Amino acid sequence: MVNCHVSTVKNKSVNCKWICTCRCHSKRFYATSHIRPFRHTHIHPETNMHIHTPMTQHREQFRGSVFCSRILRPTGTVVCPLRFKWEGEARELAICSYTLSINAFDYNCHVDLIKLLKQEGELLRLRKARQKMSELFPLTEEIWLDWLKDEIRLTEEEPNREKVYELFERAKKDYICPDIWLEYAQYSIGGMGSPGGIDKVRSIFERAVTAVGLHMTKGQTVWEAYREFENAILSTLERIHTLFRRQLAIPLMDMEATYAEYEEWSEQGVSEMVKHQYKKALQQMEKCKPFEESLLAAEPPKLAEYQTYIDFELKEGDPARVQITFERTLGENCLVPDMWAKYTTYLDRQLKIKDMVLSTHERAVRNCPWTMGLWKSYVLALERHGADHQTVSDVFEKALNAGFIQATDYVEIWQAYLDYLRRRVDFKSSKELEELRGAFSRSLDYMKQDVEERFGESGDPSCIIMQIWARIEALHCKNMQKARELWDIIMTKGNAKYANMWLEYYNLERSYGDPVHCRKALHRAVQCTSDYPEHVCEVLLTFERVEGSLEDWDLAVQKTETRLNRVNEQRAKVAVKEANMARQEDDRADHRRKAKSDKKSQKKVQKGTRAGEKRRAEQDDYHNEWNEDSEQAPKRHRGNGDQATEEYMETETGLFGRNAPPGYKPAPPGTKKAQQGVADPAQRQNDDKPELRNDKSSVFISNLAYTLEEPDAKLRTLFETCGPIKQIRPVFSNKGNFKGYGYVQFESPVCVPEALKLDRREVEGRPMFVSPCVDKNKNPDFKVFKYETAMEKQKIFISGLPFSCTKEQLEELCKSHGTIKEVRLVTYRSGKPKGLAYVEFADEAQASQAVLKMDGIDVEGNKISVAISNPPRRNMMDRPGSSRFTSDLMPRQTYGSRGRGRTQLSLLPRSLHRHSAPAATASAPANAAGETKPLSNSDFARMLLSK
């Protein structure tokens, strides 16, 4: 048994013996060995389905020594494992040929086949391969130029040059490429010796300057080649003068050199009219120059830069320049449907030139066949310019085979085609009318058979197509019977419960039917409508007031009252049921809340007891350590008295550290605490002097690992590039353990900005936080958060990234959409990624383009979400220092071994802190150990009421 793995031709294994192609996904699967040559197992990568294929079934010969066996999957897809005896490029050719026989729309496989055939030198097969690809896809400029050059070499000895001319004519239809036009004109020069050859060359040059002569950067080469041709055949001076004048009237890059050449060439000088036109073109060129420079500096596909250029040209209002700018844009962005839609809309509304408009629509659908809007515009353009019926029908059939991605797309293209057929019908003639009816019937069958099978829905739940058909039958054909039959079908498709559908049917009967059928429709509506029955009942009563007799009125009142009473009863039952469900849900929520509260109270009692015992033990150890140190203070102070420091920071002496008790004296270096790495007591003593503190030349370092070895040396290595360091003060606990933060003090304050640039630098797997050294007791509003909290239109926010994504991979993913200024991956304090990132672009347009292109794409199996950066407003309580006001008002409490976190706030009212201490002491019973029992919610309530 052989297990296949997914691979590609470029990455396949050397020992690969088997290949199979999955027809439904156009992917190739390779087996690296064949333990049992007579049997093959294909494991589908998406469905994980095992497909066992005996090699003895349905053997077919496939190009020489290639055999394939076929077996149908349950879905009907043919999977063909192949065993090749060829090696090298011949084997590659067989693979490409077979893949294209399965899926002719594999673009990359076409390109690979052409390259292989060119390497092998099989010119006839190469010509057929290019021909086949050009029928399915528009070819790029490079592929066309290679094909044209090969054909030119093949036909050098042939007197008939028409085949190459025909190929050039096909090439210029895909894209407007100056290089192809230049090659076309130069090739035609070789045939100017034939009868009418010179006129043909001039005709091609005229068409070339009309098509690409306005190209700002490449148009000049076509004009120069045209002048060189006229000089070579010794044309009249007036013809060359005319070419110079025409070129100088067009804004082109480096047109100053052309003007200088004209001044030197012309014996009579430059006329005032030419100078005036030249100056005007030069001014226009200066306006366009910034856009051209931005295009040169930008990375492909340059969509944002081209869009800005197009907007400028649209404001200028020169149709020829707008057209050439659109063509340049589409040459590099041929797979952007929105750009094709803008271009075709402009041509439809502004130029309205038949050949240009229709050819552009054809190119649009060839480049983006999956876009329904382009096909719809193409059908309308064909009708607008009077194309024959067969042409419109052929385009519509191609649209149905284009493979749209939504069911509603098929509904819209059918509507466009049916509208076209209706407009061409003379309802006095039966031929066009029968064709229209046949098209309506076919559309309904197509929706039911093809669209529903593919998408699981018809795409037309409201039956819009049938509604239009019924209205046409009623209005134009006076055939209400057919219209009623259609509406019966509409109602059976689940629309009978909607009031708006019945009212639409009623309006049709009201306009083209009779009162009897109007009444029937309204009576049925009253019985069937479930969304807005009151409205339908009101319409029925209004109709009977105008049209009905007393009996009709009584019957209508009876039916409406009965229906509304039934509806109200049903609504009351539903309301009672919903109320019961809501009550049950509330009861369950209360039960869960109570259970959670009880469990939390129990944990608090247990935790408070353990924490109190541990805190007392720590305090006893702490006082013992201070007493031990105080005996050795004089010796140690004398040995390090010259090493004065300037630290007296909040985190050491306030929230995170402890002040020395009265009578504290440093201990000598031989004690146990000095061996464990505790900061020098002499240094501590100096650090506790506020007058020696210098915050302006210091930075605060935090979020370092507790296990960081030799933090002093590590921090010195990191920060010595920022400037001369005066001292480094890592902060240790009383037991000698590093606390993960410290201070770096420089000789000069100018070194601080350089040190702040190291913020978020990774140190042993964790991001190191570097912030200014500020006393937050004096500056409670100091803002540590350095990033913007408002919308940043030039920055995008990406979520859903795989945790393995690196900064380099993300930059590679985003750089195709614009110039990247910064990439920032969001991590936890531990350094582990959150799957979030911010990417800043050069401007808003590039960021918007990145959002459009990247949102929803897959990155290593993860679907990412991309949006413009707009963080939520930070809560005032999140600001540094916002909780400091509670420190002086709250009594000392018992916490766990790690102490109380900086962001934890007490929810106890201040009045209880200030006044209720005696009451709390009196009311709270003490346990056996003499500790106060935690107060319950009822205790707090009694205390508040007593106040």
Short mmCIF file of N, CA and C in Angstrom, two decimals, residues 623-708:
data_model
loop_
_atom_site.label_atom_id
_atom_site.label_comp_id
_atom_site.label_asym_id
_atom_site.label_seq_id
_atom_site.Cartn_x
_atom_site.Cartn_y
_atom_site.Cartn_z
N HIS A 623 12.57 40.90 60.27
CA HIS A 623 13.14 41.63 61.42
C HIS A 623 14.44 40.98 61.88
N ASN A 624 14.52 39.67 61.83
CA ASN A 624 15.76 39.00 62.21
C ASN A 624 16.90 39.38 61.28
N GLU A 625 16.61 39.45 59.95
CA GLU A 625 17.65 39.84 59.00
C GLU A 625 18.13 41.25 59.24
N TRP A 626 17.18 42.17 59.50
CA TRP A 626 17.60 43.55 59.77
C TRP A 626 18.46 43.62 61.05
N ASN A 627 18.09 42.85 62.06
CA ASN A 627 18.87 42.86 63.30
C ASN A 627 20.26 42.31 63.08
N GLU A 628 20.35 41.24 62.25
CA GLU A 628 21.67 40.69 61.95
C GLU A 628 22.53 41.70 61.19
N ASP A 629 21.92 42.38 60.22
CA ASP A 629 22.67 43.36 59.44
C ASP A 629 23.12 44.54 60.29
N SER A 630 22.33 44.91 61.27
CA SER A 630 22.65 46.12 62.03
C SER A 630 23.93 45.95 62.85
N GLU A 631 24.31 44.70 63.17
CA GLU A 631 25.52 44.47 63.96
C GLU A 631 26.78 44.76 63.15
N GLN A 632 26.71 44.60 61.81
CA GLN A 632 27.90 44.74 60.98
C GLN A 632 27.93 46.04 60.21
N ALA A 633 27.07 46.97 60.51
CA ALA A 633 26.95 48.18 59.69
C ALA A 633 28.20 49.01 59.62
N PRO A 634 28.94 49.29 60.70
CA PRO A 634 30.07 50.22 60.60
C PRO A 634 31.16 49.74 59.67
N LYS A 635 31.55 48.45 59.78
CA LYS A 635 32.63 47.95 58.93
C LYS A 635 32.27 48.07 57.46
N ARG A 636 31.09 47.69 57.08
CA ARG A 636 30.72 47.67 55.66
C ARG A 636 30.60 49.08 55.12
N HIS A 637 30.07 49.97 55.87
CA HIS A 637 29.91 51.34 55.40
C HIS A 637 31.26 51.98 55.16
N ARG A 638 32.24 51.68 56.03
CA ARG A 638 33.56 52.26 55.82
C ARG A 638 34.22 51.71 54.58
N GLY A 639 33.94 50.46 54.23
CA GLY A 639 34.59 49.89 53.06
C GLY A 639 34.01 50.38 51.75
N ASN A 640 32.82 50.89 51.69
CA ASN A 640 32.19 51.28 50.42
C ASN A 640 31.63 52.69 50.48
N GLY A 641 32.17 53.49 51.33
CA GLY A 641 31.63 54.83 51.47
C GLY A 641 31.84 55.69 50.26
N ASP A 642 32.83 55.40 49.41
CA ASP A 642 33.09 56.25 48.25
C ASP A 642 32.19 55.94 47.08
N GLN A 643 31.41 54.89 47.19
CA GLN A 643 30.55 54.51 46.06
C GLN A 643 29.15 55.05 46.30
N ALA A 644 28.96 56.35 46.19
CA ALA A 644 27.64 56.97 46.42
C ALA A 644 26.75 56.72 45.22
N THR A 645 25.50 56.43 45.50
CA THR A 645 24.51 56.24 44.44
C THR A 645 23.44 57.27 44.56
N GLU A 646 22.53 57.30 43.57
CA GLU A 646 21.53 58.34 43.52
C GLU A 646 20.15 57.77 43.32
N GLU A 647 19.82 56.65 43.93
CA GLU A 647 18.53 56.02 43.68
C GLU A 647 17.64 56.10 44.90
N TYR A 648 16.43 56.59 44.65
CA TYR A 648 15.38 56.53 45.68
C TYR A 648 14.07 56.45 44.92
N MET A 649 13.77 55.21 44.39
CA MET A 649 12.66 55.05 43.46
C MET A 649 11.46 54.49 44.19
N GLU A 650 10.30 54.81 43.60
CA GLU A 650 9.04 54.36 44.19
C GLU A 650 8.96 52.85 44.27
N THR A 651 9.38 52.16 43.20
CA THR A 651 9.21 50.72 43.17
C THR A 651 10.09 50.00 44.18
N GLU A 652 11.18 50.65 44.65
CA GLU A 652 12.03 50.01 45.65
C GLU A 652 11.57 50.33 47.07
N THR A 653 11.17 51.57 47.31
CA THR A 653 10.85 51.99 48.66
C THR A 653 9.36 52.14 48.90
N GLY A 654 8.55 51.98 47.84
CA GLY A 654 7.13 52.18 48.01
C GLY A 654 6.35 50.91 47.76
N LEU A 655 5.92 50.74 46.50
CA LEU A 655 4.97 49.67 46.21
C LEU A 655 5.63 48.30 46.18
N PHE A 656 6.90 48.22 45.74
CA PHE A 656 7.53 46.92 45.55
C PHE A 656 8.58 46.59 46.62
N GLY A 657 9.04 47.54 47.37
CA GLY A 657 10.13 47.28 48.31
C GLY A 657 9.75 47.67 49.73
N ARG A 658 10.76 47.66 50.62
CA ARG A 658 10.54 48.02 52.02
C ARG A 658 11.57 49.05 52.44
N ASN A 659 11.18 50.03 53.22
CA ASN A 659 12.14 50.99 53.80
C ASN A 659 12.83 50.35 55.01
N ALA A 660 14.05 50.75 55.26
CA ALA A 660 14.78 50.23 56.42
C ALA A 660 14.15 50.72 57.70
N PRO A 661 13.99 49.86 58.66
CA PRO A 661 13.42 50.29 59.94
C PRO A 661 14.39 51.18 60.70
N PRO A 662 13.93 51.88 61.71
CA PRO A 662 14.84 52.73 62.51
C PRO A 662 15.94 51.90 63.12
N GLY A 663 17.14 52.48 63.07
CA GLY A 663 18.28 51.81 63.67
C GLY A 663 18.99 50.85 62.75
N TYR A 664 18.58 50.82 61.45
CA TYR A 664 19.21 49.89 60.51
C TYR A 664 20.64 50.31 60.23
N LYS A 665 21.56 49.33 60.24
CA LYS A 665 22.95 49.56 59.87
C LYS A 665 23.40 48.46 58.94
N PRO A 666 24.17 48.78 57.87
CA PRO A 666 24.58 47.75 56.92
C PRO A 666 25.48 46.70 57.55
N ALA A 667 25.48 45.50 56.92
CA ALA A 667 26.27 44.37 57.41
C ALA A 667 27.53 44.24 56.61
N PRO A 668 28.57 43.59 57.13
CA PRO A 668 29.83 43.38 56.39
C PRO A 668 29.62 42.41 55.25
N PRO A 669 30.53 42.39 54.26
CA PRO A 669 30.35 41.55 53.08
C PRO A 669 30.48 40.08 53.35
N GLY A 670 30.92 39.66 54.48
CA GLY A 670 31.09 38.23 54.74
C GLY A 670 29.84 37.53 55.17
N THR A 671 28.74 38.24 55.33
CA THR A 671 27.52 37.61 55.80
C THR A 671 26.91 36.75 54.73
N LYS A 672 25.90 35.98 55.17
CA LYS A 672 25.22 35.05 54.26
C LYS A 672 24.46 35.80 53.17
N LYS A 673 23.88 36.98 53.52
CA LYS A 673 23.08 37.71 52.54
C LYS A 673 23.96 38.25 51.44
N ALA A 674 25.17 38.68 51.75
CA ALA A 674 26.05 39.18 50.70
C ALA A 674 26.43 38.07 49.76
N GLN A 675 26.59 36.83 50.26
CA GLN A 675 26.93 35.72 49.39
C GLN A 675 25.80 35.38 48.44
N GLN A 676 24.56 35.66 48.81
CA GLN A 676 23.42 35.34 47.95
C GLN A 676 23.19 36.38 46.89
N GLY A 677 23.96 37.44 46.86
CA GLY A 677 23.83 38.41 45.79
C GLY A 677 22.97 39.59 46.11
N VAL A 678 22.67 39.87 47.39
CA VAL A 678 21.88 41.03 47.75
C VAL A 678 22.67 42.28 47.43
N ALA A 679 21.98 43.34 47.02
CA ALA A 679 22.65 44.60 46.70
C ALA A 679 23.44 45.08 47.91
N ASP A 680 24.56 45.73 47.64
CA ASP A 680 25.45 46.23 48.68
C ASP A 680 24.70 47.12 49.64
N PRO A 681 24.72 46.85 50.96
CA PRO A 681 23.99 47.69 51.91
C PRO A 681 24.44 49.12 51.88
N ALA A 682 25.75 49.35 51.63
CA ALA A 682 26.18 50.75 51.52
C ALA A 682 25.51 51.42 50.35
N GLN A 683 25.39 50.65 49.28
CA GLN A 683 24.68 51.19 48.12
C GLN A 683 23.22 51.44 48.45
N ARG A 684 22.60 50.50 49.23
CA ARG A 684 21.22 50.70 49.65
C ARG A 684 21.08 51.98 50.45
N GLN A 685 22.05 52.18 51.33
CA GLN A 685 21.94 53.34 52.19
C GLN A 685 22.01 54.61 51.38
N ASN A 686 22.87 54.64 50.39
CA ASN A 686 22.96 55.82 49.54
C ASN A 686 21.75 55.94 48.64
N ASP A 687 21.19 54.76 48.20
CA ASP A 687 20.03 54.81 47.34
C ASP A 687 18.83 55.39 48.06
N ASP A 688 18.80 55.24 49.34
CA ASP A 688 17.66 55.75 50.10
C ASP A 688 17.75 57.24 50.36
N LYS A 689 18.75 57.91 49.80
CA LYS A 689 18.88 59.34 49.98
C LYS A 689 18.26 60.07 48.80
N PRO A 690 17.15 60.74 48.99
CA PRO A 690 16.50 61.41 47.86
C PRO A 690 17.37 62.48 47.23
N GLU A 691 18.24 63.10 48.00
CA GLU A 691 19.02 64.20 47.42
C GLU A 691 20.06 63.71 46.42
N LEU A 692 20.40 62.39 46.42
CA LEU A 692 21.37 61.86 45.46
C LEU A 692 20.72 61.28 44.22
N ARG A 693 19.42 61.27 44.18
CA ARG A 693 18.70 60.66 43.05
C ARG A 693 18.75 61.57 41.82
N ASN A 694 18.97 60.94 40.64
CA ASN A 694 19.01 61.69 39.39
C ASN A 694 18.17 60.95 38.35
N ASP A 695 16.88 61.26 38.31
CA ASP A 695 15.97 60.56 37.40
C ASP A 695 16.22 60.92 35.95
N LYS A 696 16.71 62.11 35.68
CA LYS A 696 16.84 62.56 34.29
C LYS A 696 17.84 61.74 33.50
N SER A 697 18.82 61.16 34.17
CA SER A 697 19.83 60.36 33.46
C SER A 697 19.64 58.86 33.69
N SER A 698 18.43 58.44 34.15
CA SER A 698 18.18 57.03 34.45
C SER A 698 16.98 56.52 33.66
N VAL A 699 16.95 55.21 33.46
CA VAL A 699 15.80 54.54 32.86
C VAL A 699 15.42 53.37 33.76
N PHE A 700 14.13 53.03 33.71
CA PHE A 700 13.60 51.93 34.52
C PHE A 700 13.43 50.70 33.64
N ILE A 701 14.00 49.58 34.06
CA ILE A 701 13.98 48.33 33.30
C ILE A 701 13.07 47.35 34.03
N SER A 702 12.13 46.72 33.30
CA SER A 702 11.22 45.79 33.95
C SER A 702 10.90 44.63 33.00
N ASN A 703 10.12 43.67 33.54
CA ASN A 703 9.66 42.48 32.81
C ASN A 703 10.80 41.53 32.46
N LEU A 704 11.89 41.59 33.20
CA LEU A 704 12.97 40.64 33.01
C LEU A 704 12.65 39.34 33.74
N ALA A 705 13.26 38.27 33.30
CA ALA A 705 13.02 36.97 33.93
C ALA A 705 13.63 36.94 35.32
N TYR A 706 12.91 36.34 36.29
CA TYR A 706 13.42 36.22 37.64
C TYR A 706 14.68 35.36 37.68
N THR A 707 14.80 34.48 36.70
CA THR A 707 15.95 33.56 36.68
C THR A 707 17.14 34.11 35.92
N LEU A 708 17.12 35.39 35.58
CA LEU A 708 18.22 35.99 34.81
C LEU A 708 19.50 35.96 35.65
#
